[in-house]
CSV table of C-alpha atoms in Angstrom, one decimal:
chain,number,residue,atom,x,y,z
D,1,UNK,CA,12.0,6.4,-11.8
D,2,UNK,CA,12.6,4.4,-8.6
D,3,UNK,CA,15.9,3.0,-7.7
D,4,UNK,CA,16.0,0.4,-4.8
D,5,UNK,CA,18.6,-2.1,-3.6
D,6,UNK,CA,17.1,-4.3,-0.8
D,7,UNK,CA,20.5,-5.9,-0.2
D,8,UNK,CA,22.2,-2.6,0.4
D,9,UNK,CA,19.3,-1.2,2.4
D,10,UNK,CA,19.1,-4.3,4.6
D,11,UNK,CA,22.9,-4.5,5.2
D,12,UNK,CA,23.0,-0.8,6.2
D,13,UNK,CA,20.2,-1.1,8.7
D,14,UNK,CA,21.8,-4.2,10.1
D,15,UNK,CA,24.9,-2.3,10.8
D,16,UNK,CA,23.3,0.8,12.3
D,17,UNK,CA,19.8,-0.2,13.7
D,18,UNK,CA,20.9,-3.1,15.9
D,19,UNK,CA,17.5,-4.0,17.3
D,20,UNK,CA,16.4,-0.5,17.8
D,21,UNK,CA,12.8,0.7,18.0
D,22,UNK,CA,11.0,-0.4,14.9
D,23,UNK,CA,10.0,3.2,14.1
D,24,UNK,CA,13.7,4.1,14.3
D,25,UNK,CA,14.5,1.3,11.9
D,26,UNK,CA,11.9,2.5,9.5
D,27,UNK,CA,13.2,6.0,9.6
D,28,UNK,CA,16.7,4.8,8.9
D,29,UNK,CA,15.5,2.8,5.9
D,30,UNK,CA,13.9,5.9,4.5
D,31,UNK,CA,17.1,7.8,4.9
D,32,UNK,CA,19.0,4.9,3.3
D,33,UNK,CA,16.7,5.0,0.3
D,34,UNK,CA,17.5,8.7,-0.3
D,35,UNK,CA,21.2,7.7,-0.3
D,36,UNK,CA,20.6,4.7,-2.6
D,37,UNK,CA,18.7,6.9,-5.1
D,38,UNK,CA,21.7,9.2,-5.4
D,39,UNK,CA,24.2,6.3,-5.6
D,40,UNK,CA,22.0,4.8,-8.4
D,41,UNK,CA,22.5,7.8,-10.6
D,42,UNK,CA,19.1,9.6,-10.3
D,43,UNK,CA,19.3,13.0,-12.0
D,44,UNK,CA,17.4,16.3,-11.6
D,45,UNK,CA,14.0,16.4,-13.2
D,46,UNK,CA,13.8,12.5,-13.2
D,47,UNK,CA,10.3,11.4,-12.2
D,48,UNK,CA,10.4,9.6,-8.9
D,49,UNK,CA,7.3,7.6,-7.6
D,50,UNK,CA,7.2,7.3,-3.8
D,51,UNK,CA,4.6,4.5,-2.8
D,52,UNK,CA,4.2,1.5,-0.7
D,53,UNK,CA,4.5,-1.9,-2.3
D,54,UNK,CA,0.7,-2.3,-2.1
D,55,UNK,CA,0.1,1.1,-3.8
D,56,UNK,CA,0.1,0.2,-7.6
D,57,UNK,CA,0.1,2.9,-10.3
D,58,UNK,CA,-1.7,1.7,-13.4
D,59,UNK,CA,0.1,1.2,-16.7
D,60,UNK,CA,-1.8,4.2,-18.3
D,61,UNK,CA,-0.7,6.3,-15.4
D,62,UNK,CA,2.9,5.5,-16.0
D,63,UNK,CA,2.6,6.1,-19.7
D,64,UNK,CA,0.8,9.5,-19.1
D,65,UNK,CA,3.7,10.6,-16.7
D,66,UNK,CA,6.3,9.6,-19.4
D,67,UNK,CA,4.5,11.4,-22.2
D,68,UNK,CA,3.4,14.6,-20.5
D,69,UNK,CA,5.5,17.7,-20.0
D,70,UNK,CA,5.1,20.2,-17.2
D,71,UNK,CA,4.4,17.6,-14.5
D,72,UNK,CA,4.0,19.5,-11.2
D,73,UNK,CA,7.0,19.3,-8.8
D,74,UNK,CA,4.8,17.0,-6.5
D,75,UNK,CA,1.7,15.1,-7.7
D,76,UNK,CA,-0.4,12.7,-5.5
D,77,UNK,CA,-1.8,9.6,-7.2
D,78,UNK,CA,-5.4,9.0,-6.3
D,79,UNK,CA,-5.8,5.2,-6.1
D,80,UNK,CA,-8.9,3.0,-5.7
D,81,UNK,CA,-8.8,1.5,-2.2
D,82,UNK,CA,-9.3,-2.3,-1.7
D,83,UNK,CA,-8.7,-4.6,1.2
D,84,UNK,CA,-7.9,-8.3,1.1
D,85,UNK,CA,-8.6,-8.6,-2.6
D,86,UNK,CA,-10.2,-6.8,-5.5
D,87,UNK,CA,-13.6,-8.1,-4.1
D,88,UNK,CA,-13.8,-5.5,-1.4
D,89,UNK,CA,-13.5,-1.9,-2.4
D,90,UNK,CA,-13.5,0.8,0.2
D,91,UNK,CA,-15.4,4.1,-0.4
D,92,UNK,CA,-12.4,6.4,0.4
D,93,UNK,CA,-9.7,6.7,-2.1
D,94,UNK,CA,-6.1,6.4,-1.3
D,95,UNK,CA,-3.9,9.4,-1.9
D,96,UNK,CA,-0.5,8.9,-0.2
D,97,UNK,CA,1.4,7.6,-3.2
D,98,UNK,CA,3.2,10.5,-4.9
D,99,UNK,CA,5.3,11.5,-7.9
D,100,UNK,CA,8.2,13.9,-7.6
D,101,UNK,CA,10.3,15.7,-10.1
D,102,UNK,CA,13.6,14.9,-8.5
D,103,UNK,CA,15.7,17.9,-7.2
D,104,UNK,CA,19.1,17.0,-5.7
D,105,UNK,CA,19.4,18.1,-2.1
D,106,UNK,CA,15.6,18.8,-1.7
D,107,UNK,CA,13.7,15.8,-2.7
D,108,UNK,CA,13.2,13.4,0.3
D,109,UNK,CA,11.2,10.3,0.9
D,110,UNK,CA,7.8,11.2,2.3
D,111,UNK,CA,4.5,9.4,2.6
D,112,UNK,CA,2.0,12.1,3.7
D,113,UNK,CA,-0.1,14.8,2.1
D,114,UNK,CA,2.3,17.2,0.4
D,115,UNK,CA,0.0,19.0,-2.1
D,116,UNK,CA,-3.6,19.3,-3.1
D,117,UNK,CA,-2.8,18.3,-6.7
D,118,UNK,CA,-4.0,14.7,-7.4
D,119,UNK,CA,-4.2,12.7,-10.6
D,120,UNK,CA,-7.5,10.9,-10.4
D,121,UNK,CA,-8.1,7.2,-11.0
D,122,UNK,CA,-4.3,6.4,-11.1
D,123,UNK,CA,-4.3,2.8,-9.9
D,124,UNK,CA,-5.0,0.7,-6.9
D,125,UNK,CA,-4.2,0.4,-3.3
D,126,UNK,CA,-4.8,-3.2,-2.1
D,127,UNK,CA,-4.1,-3.5,1.7
D,128,UNK,CA,-3.7,-6.9,3.3
D,129,UNK,CA,-3.8,-8.6,0.0
D,130,UNK,CA,-1.8,-11.6,0.8
D,131,UNK,CA,-1.8,-15.2,-0.4
D,132,UNK,CA,-0.9,-16.8,3.0
D,133,UNK,CA,-2.7,-16.6,6.3
D,134,UNK,CA,0.8,-16.4,8.0
D,135,UNK,CA,1.4,-13.1,6.2
D,136,UNK,CA,-1.8,-11.6,7.8
D,137,UNK,CA,-0.6,-12.7,11.2
D,138,UNK,CA,2.8,-11.1,10.5
D,139,UNK,CA,1.5,-7.8,9.5
D,140,UNK,CA,-1.1,-7.6,12.3
D,141,UNK,CA,1.8,-8.1,14.8
D,142,UNK,CA,4.0,-5.6,13.0
D,143,UNK,CA,5.0,-2.4,14.8
D,144,UNK,CA,2.5,-0.1,13.1
D,145,UNK,CA,-0.4,-2.4,13.8
D,146,UNK,CA,0.4,-4.3,17.0
D,147,UNK,CA,-1.5,-1.9,19.3
D,148,UNK,CA,-4.7,-2.9,17.5
D,149,UNK,CA,-4.3,-6.6,18.5
D,150,UNK,CA,-6.2,-6.3,21.7
D,151,UNK,CA,-6.8,-10.1,22.1
D,152,UNK,CA,-4.7,-13.0,21.3
D,153,UNK,CA,-7.7,-14.6,19.5
D,154,UNK,CA,-7.3,-11.9,16.8
D,155,UNK,CA,-4.4,-13.9,15.5
D,156,UNK,CA,-6.2,-17.1,15.1
D,157,UNK,CA,-6.0,-18.1,11.5
D,158,UNK,CA,-9.6,-19.4,11.4
D,159,UNK,CA,-10.9,-16.1,12.6
D,160,UNK,CA,-8.8,-14.3,10.1
D,161,UNK,CA,-10.1,-16.4,7.3
D,162,UNK,CA,-13.6,-15.6,8.3
D,163,UNK,CA,-12.9,-11.9,8.4
D,164,UNK,CA,-11.4,-12.1,4.9
D,165,UNK,CA,-14.4,-13.8,3.4
D,166,UNK,CA,-16.7,-11.4,5.1
D,167,UNK,CA,-14.9,-8.2,4.2
D,168,UNK,CA,-14.8,-7.4,7.9
D,169,UNK,CA,-12.2,-5.6,10.0
D,170,UNK,CA,-9.5,-7.8,11.4
D,171,UNK,CA,-9.3,-5.7,14.5
D,172,UNK,CA,-13.0,-5.2,15.1
D,173,UNK,CA,-12.4,-1.5,15.0
D,174,UNK,CA,-15.0,1.1,14.3
D,175,UNK,CA,-14.7,3.1,10.9
D,176,UNK,CA,-12.6,6.2,11.0
D,177,UNK,CA,-15.0,8.9,10.1
D,178,UNK,CA,-15.6,12.6,11.1
D,179,UNK,CA,-19.2,12.4,12.2
D,180,UNK,CA,-21.3,9.7,14.0
D,181,UNK,CA,-23.7,9.5,11.1
D,182,UNK,CA,-20.8,8.7,8.7
D,183,UNK,CA,-19.3,6.1,11.1
D,184,UNK,CA,-22.7,4.4,11.6
D,185,UNK,CA,-23.2,4.4,7.9
D,186,UNK,CA,-19.9,2.5,7.4
D,187,UNK,CA,-20.2,0.0,10.2
D,188,UNK,CA,-20.2,-3.7,9.3
D,189,UNK,CA,-18.6,-5.6,6.4
D,190,UNK,CA,-17.6,-4.1,3.1
D,191,UNK,CA,-20.1,-5.0,0.3
D,192,UNK,CA,-18.9,-7.7,-2.1
D,193,UNK,CA,-18.1,-6.7,-5.7
D,194,UNK,CA,-17.9,-9.3,-8.3
D,195,UNK,CA,-17.0,-7.0,-11.2
D,196,UNK,CA,-13.9,-7.6,-13.2
D,197,UNK,CA,-13.9,-4.1,-14.7
D,198,UNK,CA,-10.9,-1.8,-14.1
D,199,UNK,CA,-8.7,-4.4,-12.5
D,200,UNK,CA,-5.0,-4.4,-13.2
D,201,UNK,CA,-4.4,-5.8,-16.6
D,202,UNK,CA,-1.5,-8.0,-15.4
D,203,UNK,CA,-3.8,-9.6,-12.8
D,204,UNK,CA,-6.4,-10.4,-15.4
D,205,UNK,CA,-3.8,-11.8,-17.8
D,206,UNK,CA,-2.4,-14.1,-15.0
D,207,UNK,CA,-5.6,-14.8,-13.3
D,208,UNK,CA,-4.8,-18.4,-12.4
D,209,UNK,CA,-1.6,-17.6,-10.5
D,210,UNK,CA,-3.2,-14.7,-8.7
D,211,UNK,CA,-6.8,-16.0,-8.4
D,212,UNK,CA,-6.8,-15.2,-4.6
D,213,UNK,CA,-6.9,-11.5,-5.5
D,214,UNK,CA,-9.9,-11.9,-7.8
D,215,UNK,CA,-13.5,-11.6,-6.6
D,216,UNK,CA,-15.0,-14.9,-5.4
D,217,UNK,CA,-11.7,-16.4,-4.3
D,218,UNK,CA,-11.4,-15.4,-0.5
D,219,UNK,CA,-9.9,-18.6,0.7
D,220,UNK,CA,-6.2,-18.2,1.7
D,221,UNK,CA,-3.4,-20.8,1.9
D,222,UNK,CA,-1.6,-22.1,4.9
D,223,UNK,CA,2.2,-22.1,4.8
């Protein structure tokens, strides 16, 4: 189970952070989440999913976790990795999302590799999957990405739109690989996929509202 109060968390950070370094603020928010979980009434052995908002466990994964006994103390969720929409699937899977059997005084928020136990094909990670171009600009300028914006033209909405439709990197960065052969093999845009198989059922059921996430709908809105 996940318990989160945005109002409480924001108020707490406003009182303490006071314009500190963004990494400090994020660290405080994570500590605040630990406190909020306890105040919300989480109990030992409850299942706690730790994930970013763009890391989405599938419905069958949630059901499986509910039904199964003997869930490991920590379990990573292996997610299909997409960027911009479900038209551009990356080869590497995402593994940072995790499930914890809560232990009071021991379980803490973490978003890094904690075990080699992974549940395969558990859902989706859709990075930079925004409706509005302004949201792309905001994230590109955010603390964890700002050092990649080497030129002001990177933030030009027209350029961003072109990159989205091409499946190309917003920062013109080389792929992160271990060998030159792998890096060269992954250079360029991500291949388009127009398959509707294995997409989130909620997305398919509400296709008109979220059509910007579906293959073949790369144009983004201005706001």
